[in-house]
Each structure stands twice: as structure tokens, then as C-alpha cells.
PDB file of C-alpha atoms in Angstrom:
ATOM      1  CA  UNK A   1       1.396   3.128  -3.154  1.00  0.00           C
ATOM      2  CA  UNK A   2      -0.922   4.018  -6.109  1.00  0.00           C
ATOM      3  CA  UNK A   3      -0.994   0.448  -7.508  1.00  0.00           C
ATOM      4  CA  UNK A   4      -1.749  -0.898  -3.902  1.00  0.00           C
ATOM      5  CA  UNK A   5      -4.626   1.517  -3.583  1.00  0.00           C
ATOM      6  CA  UNK A   6      -6.186   0.661  -6.901  1.00  0.00           C
ATOM      7  CA  UNK A   7      -5.722  -2.972  -6.309  1.00  0.00           C
ATOM      8  CA  UNK A   8      -7.361  -2.746  -2.908  1.00  0.00           C
ATOM      9  CA  UNK A   9     -10.179  -0.748  -4.388  1.00  0.00           C
ATOM     10  CA  UNK A  10     -10.855  -3.262  -7.184  1.00  0.00           C
ATOM     11  CA  UNK A  11     -10.740  -6.102  -4.779  1.00  0.00           C
ATOM     12  CA  UNK A  12     -13.346  -4.246  -2.593  1.00  0.00           C
ATOM     13  CA  UNK A  13     -15.451  -3.564  -5.647  1.00  0.00           C
ATOM     14  CA  UNK A  14     -15.286  -7.274  -6.660  1.00  0.00           C
ATOM     15  CA  UNK A  15     -16.280  -8.320  -3.293  1.00  0.00           C
ATOM     16  CA  UNK A  16     -19.345  -5.896  -3.332  1.00  0.00           C
ATOM     17  CA  UNK A  17     -20.249  -7.170  -6.677  1.00  0.00           C
ATOM     18  CA  UNK A  18     -20.161 -10.789  -5.731  1.00  0.00           C
ATOM     19  CA  UNK A  19     -21.755 -10.541  -2.354  1.00  0.00           C
ATOM     20  CA  UNK A  20     -23.565  -7.281  -2.250  1.00  0.00           C
ATOM     21  CA  UNK A  21     -26.513  -8.096  -4.538  1.00  0.00           C
ATOM     22  CA  UNK A  22     -27.966  -5.079  -6.320  1.00  0.00           C
ATOM     23  CA  UNK A  23     -26.049  -2.615  -4.195  1.00  0.00           C
ATOM     24  CA  UNK A  24     -22.817  -4.270  -5.327  1.00  0.00           C
ATOM     25  CA  UNK A  25     -23.728  -3.930  -8.847  1.00  0.00           C
ATOM     26  CA  UNK A  26     -24.677  -0.228  -8.237  1.00  0.00           C
ATOM     27  CA  UNK A  27     -21.369   0.224  -6.580  1.00  0.00           C
ATOM     28  CA  UNK A  28     -19.349  -0.965  -9.618  1.00  0.00           C
ATOM     29  CA  UNK A  29     -21.654   0.845 -12.063  1.00  0.00           C
ATOM     30  CA  UNK A  30     -21.224   4.201 -10.122  1.00  0.00           C
ATOM     31  CA  UNK A  31     -17.495   3.761 -10.173  1.00  0.00           C
ATOM     32  CA  UNK A  32     -17.476   3.205 -13.981  1.00  0.00           C
ATOM     33  CA  UNK A  33     -19.704   6.128 -14.390  1.00  0.00           C
ATOM     34  CA  UNK A  34     -17.682   8.180 -12.161  1.00  0.00           C
ATOM     35  CA  UNK A  35     -14.562   7.363 -14.166  1.00  0.00           C
ATOM     36  CA  UNK A  36     -16.125   8.306 -17.305  1.00  0.00           C
ATOM     37  CA  UNK A  37     -17.333  11.695 -15.924  1.00  0.00           C
ATOM     38  CA  UNK A  38     -13.885  12.232 -14.433  1.00  0.00           C
ATOM     39  CA  UNK A  39     -12.180  11.532 -17.699  1.00  0.00           C
ATOM     40  CA  UNK A  40     -14.678  13.613 -19.718  1.00  0.00           C
ATOM     41  CA  UNK A  41     -14.544  16.620 -17.230  1.00  0.00           C
ATOM     42  CA  UNK A  42     -10.737  16.565 -17.149  1.00  0.00           C
ATOM     43  CA  UNK A  43     -10.655  16.753 -20.946  1.00  0.00           C
ATOM     44  CA  UNK A  44     -13.495  19.387 -21.280  1.00  0.00           C
ATOM     45  CA  UNK A  45     -11.675  21.459 -18.648  1.00  0.00           C
ATOM     46  CA  UNK A  46      -9.085  22.478 -21.247  1.00  0.00           C
ATOM     47  CA  UNK A  47     -11.971  24.472 -22.996  1.00  0.00           C
ATOM     48  CA  UNK A  48     -13.805  25.573 -19.808  1.00  0.00           C
ATOM     49  CA  UNK A  49     -12.513  25.034 -16.421  1.00  0.00           C
ATOM     50  CA  UNK A  50     -16.099  25.028 -14.989  1.00  0.00           C
ATOM     51  CA  UNK A  51     -16.250  21.330 -16.027  1.00  0.00           C
ATOM     52  CA  UNK A  52     -13.983  20.590 -13.125  1.00  0.00           C
ATOM     53  CA  UNK A  53     -17.194  21.108 -10.863  1.00  0.00           C
ATOM     54  CA  UNK A  54     -18.039  17.547 -11.991  1.00  0.00           C
ATOM     55  CA  UNK A  55     -15.164  16.208 -10.120  1.00  0.00           C
ATOM     56  CA  UNK A  56     -16.786  17.496  -6.845  1.00  0.00           C
ATOM     57  CA  UNK A  57     -20.081  15.871  -7.975  1.00  0.00           C
ATOM     58  CA  UNK A  58     -18.204  12.499  -8.350  1.00  0.00           C
ATOM     59  CA  UNK A  59     -16.476  12.982  -5.012  1.00  0.00           C
ATOM     60  CA  UNK A  60     -19.739  13.793  -3.263  1.00  0.00           C
ATOM     61  CA  UNK A  61     -21.439  10.720  -4.926  1.00  0.00           C
ATOM     62  CA  UNK A  62     -18.681   8.541  -3.687  1.00  0.00           C
ATOM     63  CA  UNK A  63     -18.852   9.854  -0.080  1.00  0.00           C
ATOM     64  CA  UNK A  64     -22.541   8.697  -0.150  1.00  0.00           C
ATOM     65  CA  UNK A  65     -21.323   5.155   0.242  1.00  0.00           C
ATOM     66  CA  UNK A  66     -20.044   5.540   3.885  1.00  0.00           C
ATOM     67  CA  UNK A  67     -17.579   2.818   4.780  1.00  0.00           C
ATOM     68  CA  UNK A  68     -17.192   2.144   1.049  1.00  0.00           C
ATOM     69  CA  UNK A  69     -16.456   5.717   0.114  1.00  0.00           C
ATOM     70  CA  UNK A  70     -12.653   5.270  -0.071  1.00  0.00           C
ATOM     71  CA  UNK A  71     -12.667   2.436  -2.574  1.00  0.00           C
ATOM     72  CA  UNK A  72     -15.427   4.229  -4.660  1.00  0.00           C
ATOM     73  CA  UNK A  73     -13.274   7.447  -4.836  1.00  0.00           C
ATOM     74  CA  UNK A  74     -10.219   5.551  -5.679  1.00  0.00           C
ATOM     75  CA  UNK A  75     -12.074   3.608  -8.346  1.00  0.00           C
ATOM     76  CA  UNK A  76     -13.754   6.551 -10.023  1.00  0.00           C
ATOM     77  CA  UNK A  77     -10.751   8.835 -10.071  1.00  0.00           C
ATOM     78  CA  UNK A  78      -8.211   6.199 -11.071  1.00  0.00           C
ATOM     79  CA  UNK A  79     -10.528   4.990 -13.822  1.00  0.00           C
ATOM     80  CA  UNK A  80     -10.950   8.506 -15.042  1.00  0.00           C
ATOM     81  CA  UNK A  81      -7.249   9.387 -15.096  1.00  0.00           C
ATOM     82  CA  UNK A  82      -5.479   6.079 -15.628  1.00  0.00           C
ATOM     83  CA  UNK A  83      -8.181   4.227 -17.688  1.00  0.00           C
ATOM     84  CA  UNK A  84      -7.365   5.921 -20.968  1.00  0.00           C
ATOM     85  CA  UNK A  85      -3.815   4.718 -20.676  1.00  0.00           C
ATOM     86  CA  UNK A  86      -5.019   1.073 -19.998  1.00  0.00           C
ATOM     87  CA  UNK A  87      -7.326   1.285 -22.953  1.00  0.00           C
ATOM     88  CA  UNK A  88      -4.307   2.468 -25.170  1.00  0.00           C
ATOM     89  CA  UNK A  89      -2.315  -0.508 -23.895  1.00  0.00           C
ATOM     90  CA  UNK A  90      -5.262  -2.909 -24.528  1.00  0.00           C
ATOM     91  CA  UNK A  91      -5.641  -1.565 -27.981  1.00  0.00           C
ATOM     92  CA  UNK A  92      -1.904  -2.226 -28.751  1.00  0.00           C
ATOM     93  CA  UNK A  93      -1.657  -5.604 -27.075  1.00  0.00           C
ATOM     94  CA  UNK A  94      -4.689  -7.350 -28.618  1.00  0.00           C
ATOM     95  CA  UNK A  95      -3.551  -7.222 -32.319  1.00  0.00           C
ATOM     96  CA  UNK A  96      -0.023  -8.342 -31.237  1.00  0.00           C
ATOM     97  CA  UNK A  97      -1.501 -11.209 -29.450  1.00  0.00           C
ATOM     98  CA  UNK A  98      -3.576 -12.057 -32.495  1.00  0.00           C
ATOM     99  CA  UNK A  99      -0.483 -12.092 -34.682  1.00  0.00           C
ATOM    100  CA  UNK A 100       1.373 -14.274 -32.151  1.00  0.00           C
ATOM    101  CA  UNK A 101      -1.650 -16.769 -32.117  1.00  0.00           C
ATOM    102  CA  UNK A 102      -1.641 -16.750 -35.893  1.00  0.00           C
ATOM    103  CA  UNK A 103       2.141 -17.511 -35.952  1.00  0.00           C
ATOM    104  CA  UNK A 104       1.681 -20.378 -33.437  1.00  0.00           C
ATOM    105  CA  UNK A 105      -1.198 -21.804 -35.427  1.00  0.00           C
ATOM    106  CA  UNK A 106       0.833 -21.704 -38.701  1.00  0.00           C
ATOM    107  CA  UNK A 107       4.017 -23.135 -37.038  1.00  0.00           C
ATOM    108  CA  UNK A 108       1.967 -25.961 -35.479  1.00  0.00           C
ATOM    109  CA  UNK A 109       2.257 -24.577 -32.003  1.00  0.00           C
ATOM    110  CA  UNK A 110      -0.544 -23.962 -29.489  1.00  0.00           C
ATOM    111  CA  UNK A 111      -2.425 -20.603 -30.073  1.00  0.00           C
ATOM    112  CA  UNK A 112      -4.221 -20.831 -26.801  1.00  0.00           C
ATOM    113  CA  UNK A 113      -0.717 -20.491 -25.017  1.00  0.00           C
ATOM    114  CA  UNK A 114      -0.386 -16.934 -26.424  1.00  0.00           C
ATOM    115  CA  UNK A 115      -3.117 -15.714 -24.022  1.00  0.00           C
ATOM    116  CA  UNK A 116      -1.624 -17.295 -20.874  1.00  0.00           C
ATOM    117  CA  UNK A 117      -1.215 -16.058 -18.281  1.00  0.00           C
ATOM    118  CA  UNK A 118      -3.176 -12.848 -18.761  1.00  0.00           C
ATOM    119  CA  UNK A 119      -6.575 -14.451 -19.360  1.00  0.00           C
ATOM    120  CA  UNK A 120      -6.418 -17.279 -16.965  1.00  0.00           C
TER     121      UNK A 120
END
């Protein structure tokens, strides 16, 4: 269910970015900024729980999108809470793929094939 909601929200964000003009760009920018605020507030709350008030600010800002409020909220909160895990995974996979590409290059293989299908 979580993966479905996140995928639906990103597809909605991409649609808005592609066809929504400046409002679509603002939609994606707010989701990213909201994710950063959620992550920061969640970590800062370990020292002072009052930082959690920022979660309400992100939620209220997301509700301002009307019919797009649900994907905005899913994006902001999923980015804030799941984004750090994705960054750790990305930081681990990039050096691994670079080593794979180097091995392919040295052994006479196709280094470009190492990046498929994730980048195509």
C-alpha cells in the first residue's frame, strides 16, 4: 500500500511538472522542501519535541493544493521519512556500479550495460 501511494504521488507530481507550468514546478519544489523540513524536524525533535510543530506546517501547506493535497502530503512525508534510506542505498550502489563498469571495461565488455535497466 505504501509503495502504491508513493508511486501514485510521484506520477501525479510528474504530470503536474510536465503539464502544470510554473504551478507544476512549484508543486514539486514544495514537495522537496517539505520533505527536507519533515526530515529535519524529525531529527531535531530528539533534542526538542517542539520541532514537530513543523510537521503541522508542512501538512497545512500541502492542504493548500486542494485536489492535489493528497499527493503533496504523500510526497513531502515520504521524502522526509524514506528519502534518507534511498540516499543511503544510492550512495552504496553508485560505487558498486562504477566498479562493475571498470571490470567490464578491462575485460572487454560493455560498461554501458552495467547501468541498465535502472537509468533507461
